Coordinates of C-alpha atoms in Angstrom, one line a residue:
M17 CA 13.9 -47.2 4.8
E18 CA 13.8 -44.7 7.6
T19 CA 10.5 -42.7 8.1
P20 CA 11.4 -38.9 8.5
S21 CA 11.0 -37.3 11.8
W22 CA 7.7 -35.5 12.4
R23 CA 9.5 -32.3 12.4
D24 CA 10.9 -33.1 8.9
R25 CA 7.4 -33.9 7.7
I26 CA 6.1 -30.6 9.3
R27 CA 8.7 -28.4 7.7
V28 CA 8.1 -30.1 3.8
E29 CA 4.3 -29.9 4.4
D30 CA 5.0 -26.0 5.3
E31 CA 6.9 -25.6 2.2
L32 CA 4.1 -27.3 0.1
L33 CA 1.5 -25.1 1.8
T34 CA 3.4 -21.8 1.0
Q35 CA 4.2 -23.1 -2.6
L36 CA 0.2 -23.6 -2.8
E37 CA -0.7 -20.3 -1.4
D38 CA 1.5 -18.3 -3.9
Q39 CA 0.0 -20.4 -7.0
A40 CA -3.4 -19.8 -5.9
E41 CA -2.7 -16.0 -5.2
A42 CA -1.4 -16.1 -8.9
S43 CA -4.1 -17.7 -10.1
R44 CA -6.8 -15.0 -8.4
K45 CA -4.8 -12.4 -10.4
R46 CA -4.8 -14.1 -13.7
R47 CA -8.6 -14.4 -13.1
A48 CA -9.6 -10.9 -12.1
E49 CA -7.3 -9.9 -15.3
A50 CA -9.8 -12.2 -17.4
L51 CA -13.0 -10.8 -15.6
K52 CA -11.4 -7.3 -16.3
Q53 CA -11.2 -8.2 -19.8
G54 CA -14.4 -9.5 -20.2
A55 CA -16.1 -6.2 -18.3
E56 CA -14.2 -4.3 -21.1
E57 CA -15.6 -6.5 -23.8
L58 CA -19.1 -7.1 -22.7
G59 CA -19.3 -3.6 -21.8
S60 CA -20.1 -4.1 -17.9
V61 CA -19.4 -6.1 -14.8
Y62 CA -22.7 -6.9 -14.8
A63 CA -22.7 -8.6 -18.1
V64 CA -19.8 -10.7 -16.7
A65 CA -21.5 -11.9 -13.7
K66 CA -24.6 -12.8 -15.3
Q67 CA -22.9 -14.9 -18.0
L68 CA -20.6 -16.4 -15.3
H69 CA -23.8 -17.0 -13.0
L70 CA -21.8 -14.7 -10.1
S71 CA -23.1 -11.8 -8.4
W72 CA -21.9 -8.8 -10.0
T73 CA -20.4 -7.6 -6.4
A74 CA -18.3 -10.7 -6.4
V75 CA -16.7 -10.0 -9.7
A76 CA -16.1 -6.3 -9.2
K77 CA -14.6 -6.9 -5.9
A78 CA -12.2 -9.2 -7.6
I79 CA -11.2 -7.2 -10.0
K80 CA -10.7 -4.3 -7.7
K81 CA -8.7 -6.4 -5.2
Y82 CA -6.4 -8.1 -7.4
T83 CA -5.9 -5.9 -10.5
T84 CA -5.1 -2.7 -8.9
E85 CA -1.6 -1.9 -7.0

């Protein structure tokens, strides 16, 4: 069996990286929606951050960045 050329291997890996980047972006959006729902349920971004042991600014930035169009 012949090994694919380096050009073909790079093309395949680039395609995989693109797929992974798309999946990661979709995951970040779903996570931000869950954070937003948590903030609505608990009453504040601070409460969500405290439960998750994150900074409130990280939670607020994620919500703002990935849930606003």
